[in-house]
Every structure is written in C-alpha cells, then in structure tokens.
Tab-separated table of C-alpha atoms in Angstrom:
chain	number	residue	atom	x	y	z
E	1	MET	CA	92.470	114.212	88.582
E	2	ASN	CA	91.472	117.045	86.285
E	3	LEU	CA	87.836	117.334	87.257
E	4	SER	CA	86.965	119.056	83.968
E	5	SER	CA	88.009	115.948	82.035
E	6	PRO	CA	85.998	112.718	81.900
E	7	PRO	CA	87.613	109.611	83.384
E	8	LEU	CA	89.697	107.575	80.973
E	9	LEU	CA	89.461	104.414	83.090
E	10	ARG	CA	86.369	103.330	84.965
E	11	ILE	CA	86.572	100.438	87.414
E	12	ASP	CA	83.186	99.111	88.535
E	13	ALA	CA	82.692	96.541	91.325
E	14	LEU	CA	86.009	94.831	90.613
E	15	ARG	CA	86.931	91.696	92.489
E	16	PHE	CA	90.142	89.751	92.007
E	17	ALA	CA	91.620	86.856	93.962
E	18	TYR	CA	94.075	84.121	93.174
E	19	PRO	CA	92.596	80.626	93.651
E	20	ASP	CA	92.206	79.727	97.328
E	21	GLN	CA	93.552	83.138	98.381
E	22	PRO	CA	91.879	86.179	99.973
E	23	ALA	CA	90.711	88.809	97.515
E	24	LEU	CA	93.240	91.496	96.609
E	25	VAL	CA	90.336	93.815	95.852
E	26	SER	CA	86.638	93.313	96.376
E	27	ASN	CA	83.811	95.516	95.077
E	28	TRP	CA	86.387	98.138	94.098
E	29	SER	CA	85.150	101.043	92.005
E	30	ALA	CA	87.222	103.997	90.833
E	31	SER	CA	87.433	106.619	88.105
E	32	ILE	CA	90.892	107.523	86.844
E	33	GLY	CA	91.350	110.635	84.773
E	34	PRO	CA	94.205	112.019	82.713
E	35	GLY	CA	97.685	112.490	84.112
E	36	VAL	CA	99.753	110.229	86.325
E	37	THR	CA	98.155	108.077	89.026
E	38	LEU	CA	100.347	106.259	91.542
E	39	LEU	CA	99.296	102.737	92.527
E	40	TYR	CA	101.206	102.481	95.768
E	41	GLY	CA	101.778	99.501	98.028
E	42	ASP	CA	104.442	97.349	99.604
E	43	THR	CA	105.810	94.264	97.886
E	44	GLY	CA	103.174	91.543	97.981
E	45	THR	CA	100.135	93.816	98.064
E	46	GLY	CA	99.122	92.852	94.532
E	47	LYS	CA	100.140	95.880	92.455
E	48	SER	CA	101.445	93.817	89.544
E	49	ALA	CA	98.378	91.582	89.529
E	50	LEU	CA	96.053	94.574	89.489
E	51	LEU	CA	97.916	96.076	86.532
E	52	GLN	CA	97.453	92.795	84.678
E	53	VAL	CA	93.754	92.825	85.542
E	54	ILE	CA	93.404	96.402	84.291
E	55	ALA	CA	95.361	95.478	81.150
E	56	GLY	CA	92.855	92.710	80.468
E	57	THR	CA	95.414	89.925	80.677
E	58	LEU	CA	94.271	88.473	84.019
E	59	PRO	CA	90.576	87.647	84.468
E	60	ALA	CA	88.536	89.225	87.243
E	61	ILE	CA	84.933	89.917	88.212
E	62	GLY	CA	83.531	93.382	87.507
E	63	ARG	CA	83.661	95.878	84.675
E	64	LEU	CA	86.623	97.767	83.243
E	65	THR	CA	86.120	100.532	80.693
E	66	VAL	CA	88.849	102.549	78.939
E	67	ALA	CA	87.888	105.537	76.794
E	68	GLY	CA	84.355	104.196	76.512
E	69	VAL	CA	85.380	100.658	75.510
E	70	SER	CA	84.470	97.885	77.970
E	71	LEU	CA	86.592	94.787	78.440
E	72	ASP	CA	83.597	92.484	78.855
E	73	THR	CA	81.831	93.526	75.637
E	74	ALA	CA	84.806	94.278	73.333
E	75	PRO	CA	87.942	92.635	74.771
E	76	GLU	CA	90.225	93.087	71.759
E	77	ALA	CA	89.175	96.695	71.235
E	78	TYR	CA	89.685	97.312	74.964
E	79	ARG	CA	93.224	95.915	74.911
E	80	ARG	CA	94.061	98.184	71.979
E	81	GLN	CA	93.311	101.140	74.266
E	82	VAL	CA	95.926	100.015	76.782
E	83	PHE	CA	99.716	99.880	76.704
E	84	PHE	CA	101.130	97.270	79.074
E	85	VAL	CA	104.136	94.952	79.106
E	86	ASP	CA	104.607	92.443	81.908
E	87	PRO	CA	108.210	93.052	83.068
E	88	VAL	CA	108.859	89.318	83.458
E	89	THR	CA	107.707	88.364	79.959
E	90	ASP	CA	110.050	86.505	77.622
E	91	ARG	CA	107.885	86.784	74.506
E	92	PHE	CA	110.133	89.419	72.934
E	93	ASP	CA	113.417	87.656	73.659
E	94	GLN	CA	114.177	86.686	70.047
E	95	LEU	CA	113.360	90.137	68.661
E	96	THR	CA	115.784	93.011	68.491
E	97	ALA	CA	114.909	96.031	70.589
E	98	ARG	CA	113.924	97.853	67.401
E	99	GLU	CA	111.686	94.964	66.307
E	100	CYS	CA	110.186	94.759	69.786
E	101	THR	CA	109.310	98.441	69.612
E	102	ALA	CA	107.701	98.015	66.192
E	103	SER	CA	105.625	95.116	67.534
E	104	LEU	CA	104.471	97.079	70.577
E	105	VAL	CA	103.369	100.143	68.619
E	106	GLU	CA	101.683	98.292	65.764
E	107	GLY	CA	98.231	99.756	65.217
E	108	ASP	CA	98.921	102.690	67.554
E	109	ALA	CA	97.859	105.612	65.379
E	110	GLY	CA	98.854	108.153	68.027
E	111	PHE	CA	102.385	106.854	68.488
E	112	SER	CA	104.939	109.685	68.234
E	113	ASP	CA	108.215	108.824	66.531
E	114	ALA	CA	109.716	112.122	67.653
E	115	LYS	CA	108.770	111.550	71.280
E	116	TRP	CA	110.079	107.979	71.104
E	117	GLN	CA	113.408	109.194	69.714
E	118	ALA	CA	113.743	111.769	72.492
E	119	ILE	CA	113.018	109.160	75.169
E	120	ALA	CA	115.310	106.589	73.538
E	121	ASP	CA	118.076	109.195	73.570
E	122	GLY	CA	117.342	110.029	77.212
E	123	PHE	CA	117.498	106.329	78.038
E	124	ALA	CA	120.762	105.935	76.045
E	125	LEU	CA	119.198	103.114	74.028
E	126	ALA	CA	121.029	103.720	70.747
E	127	PRO	CA	123.732	101.036	71.318
E	128	HIS	CA	121.074	98.419	72.135
E	129	LEU	CA	118.425	98.879	69.447
E	130	ASP	CA	119.755	96.158	67.154
E	131	LYS	CA	120.509	93.651	69.915
E	132	LYS	CA	118.155	90.778	70.701
E	133	MET	CA	116.108	91.453	73.803
E	134	PHE	CA	117.482	88.406	75.632
E	135	MET	CA	120.917	90.038	75.432
E	136	LEU	CA	119.792	93.134	77.340
E	137	SER	CA	119.910	93.770	81.072
E	138	THR	CA	116.692	94.025	83.074
E	139	GLY	CA	116.995	97.796	83.096
E	140	SER	CA	117.599	98.040	79.349
E	141	LYS	CA	114.596	95.830	78.602
E	142	ARG	CA	112.439	98.136	80.704
E	143	LYS	CA	113.807	101.113	78.806
E	144	VAL	CA	112.768	99.571	75.480
E	145	TRP	CA	109.249	98.842	76.718
E	146	MET	CA	108.821	102.168	78.474
E	147	ALA	CA	110.094	104.224	75.537
E	148	ALA	CA	107.402	102.595	73.385
E	149	GLY	CA	104.740	103.079	76.054
E	150	LEU	CA	105.571	106.668	76.926
E	151	ALA	CA	105.500	107.618	73.217
E	152	SER	CA	102.220	105.734	72.749
E	153	GLY	CA	98.994	107.429	71.800
E	154	ARG	CA	96.878	104.920	73.692
E	155	PRO	CA	94.512	106.317	76.324
E	156	LEU	CA	95.876	104.173	79.175
E	157	ILE	CA	99.546	103.417	79.872
E	158	LEU	CA	100.453	100.993	82.673
E	159	LEU	CA	103.978	100.933	84.143
E	160	ASP	CA	105.042	98.340	86.711
E	161	GLU	CA	107.929	99.464	88.984
E	162	PRO	CA	109.385	101.563	86.152
E	163	THR	CA	112.581	102.566	87.965
E	164	ALA	CA	113.700	98.987	88.650
E	165	GLY	CA	117.136	98.496	87.108
E	166	LEU	CA	117.320	102.072	85.772
E	167	ASP	CA	120.438	104.208	86.038
E	168	ALA	CA	120.211	107.771	87.367
E	169	PRO	CA	120.140	109.605	83.977
E	170	SER	CA	117.397	107.284	82.695
E	171	THR	CA	115.409	107.787	85.887
E	172	ARG	CA	115.605	111.548	85.398
E	173	CYS	CA	114.394	111.112	81.809
E	174	LEU	CA	111.508	108.976	83.069
E	175	TRP	CA	110.431	111.583	85.631
E	176	ALA	CA	110.672	114.395	83.086
E	177	THR	CA	108.603	112.426	80.573
E	178	LEU	CA	105.944	111.538	83.142
E	179	THR	CA	105.752	115.190	84.196
E	180	GLY	CA	104.755	115.958	80.606
E	181	PHE	CA	101.546	113.970	81.100
E	182	ALA	CA	100.313	116.294	83.843
E	183	ASP	CA	98.819	119.002	81.633
E	184	GLN	CA	97.013	116.983	78.989
E	185	SER	CA	93.538	115.477	78.837
E	186	LYS	CA	93.778	112.431	76.576
E	187	GLN	CA	95.997	109.933	78.393
E	188	ALA	CA	96.189	108.358	81.821
E	189	VAL	CA	99.330	106.721	83.178
E	190	ILE	CA	99.175	104.345	86.136
E	191	VAL	CA	102.530	103.778	87.816
E	192	ALA	CA	102.683	100.829	90.212
E	193	SER	CA	105.433	101.393	92.742
E	194	ALA	CA	106.525	100.344	96.204
E	195	ALA	CA	108.053	103.805	96.642
E	196	ARG	CA	106.354	107.158	96.952
E	197	ILE	CA	106.846	109.499	94.005
E	198	ASP	CA	107.511	113.149	94.775
E	199	THR	CA	109.252	114.130	91.534
E	200	VAL	CA	106.173	114.017	89.290
E	201	PRO	CA	102.867	115.917	89.650
E	202	LEU	CA	100.325	113.222	90.485
E	203	ALA	CA	96.667	113.353	89.527
E	204	ALA	CA	95.832	110.784	92.207
E	205	THR	CA	97.286	108.132	94.512
E	206	ILE	CA	95.676	104.735	95.090
E	207	GLU	CA	97.137	103.113	98.201
E	208	LEU	CA	96.749	99.374	98.630
E	209	PRO	CA	96.422	97.934	102.134
E	210	PRO	CA	99.346	95.938	103.533
E	211	GLY	CA	99.564	92.371	102.236
C-alpha cells in the first residue's frame, strides 16, 4: 500500500458465514489502498464469496466503505463505486459483448474509451464484440468483463480468478494492464486467485486460511 494515500476500501469488523456453516471471516478489519491487492487462498477458502460481500451483493455483518461511501448508509451509491461481475452470472447472455460493455460502464464518468480499446485489442476481442454473450467461451466472457473493469474509473475493481480460461497473449495483456495500476492513487484492484502472482507489483497480499 502507498502509505501516503488514504485507503480506498475500509473493512470494519466484518463477519460472513453461509447458513449453518463456520464463518469465513469474523471481526475482520482491513484498509486497502491504491494499486493491486492479491486475495490469495486455495479453492474453497471463500475468495469468491468475500468478493461478493465487498461488492455489496452478498449480505454480511460489519461495515464496508469505498472512497468515503458506506454500504450500510448508501448502498446504491456504494455499489456505483465498485466494479464487479460474478463470473458465473448469466444476466448478460442475451446481450452482445458490445452491449454488455455499455451496460457495465453506464454511469461510469471515469471510464476510458481509449484504455478499453487498447485492452480489447490486447484481448483480441474484435471478432466477438457483436456476438451474444452466451455464444462466447468462458475465457472470452471474462475478457469482455475485464476489459470494461480495467478501463473503469471506479475506485474499486474486483477480479475473481481473472486468468481462468485466458490464452497466453491475453494473460500477458492482463498483467501489463494491472502493472499500470501500481503507480496511481485513485483506484484499488483486488484480484482473488488461488495462485501467487509474481508478474505484477502488489500493494498488499491478503492470505486466507485453508478451508
């Protein structure tokens, strides 16, 4: 974390558990600043659930605040500070990739068309932009979502296992794009992954205990 920059995400006394299950986190507090933070843990440790909690799409006990906006007091405003797409969602299936992108960046005043175009080119998305999302492979769907997220101007960007289904050139584009977040002060990216990341400068690593 850049200690000269204020945290973009504050987590205060967070507790989350599925019904009749042990808590994934209990009384967890953290401050996450700009740059890339790795949320690391094996499969089954709850990384995806925690991203959904932080995104404000899965209820939990505690307080979450992004860029000064708290989920408990201003839920819609909070969610507008966060970019997150659940990789298993089917809600975009009937949209083209281009329409999906437009939907995801609606209201995002800081969205960069130029950055999106560069990432879309790096992901080789051009042949897929006018196809319906249900026609795309798992990897291509992730590319569409990630291109929108990585070009977003939102303070917090959440990526769940971003390399799943990606080819080698797209993975290199992803790492290069994430590296670009290292030297700025306005955005935090949390990458949930079951693999260590040594190709991107990390601001912090949060390691979850074994499931």
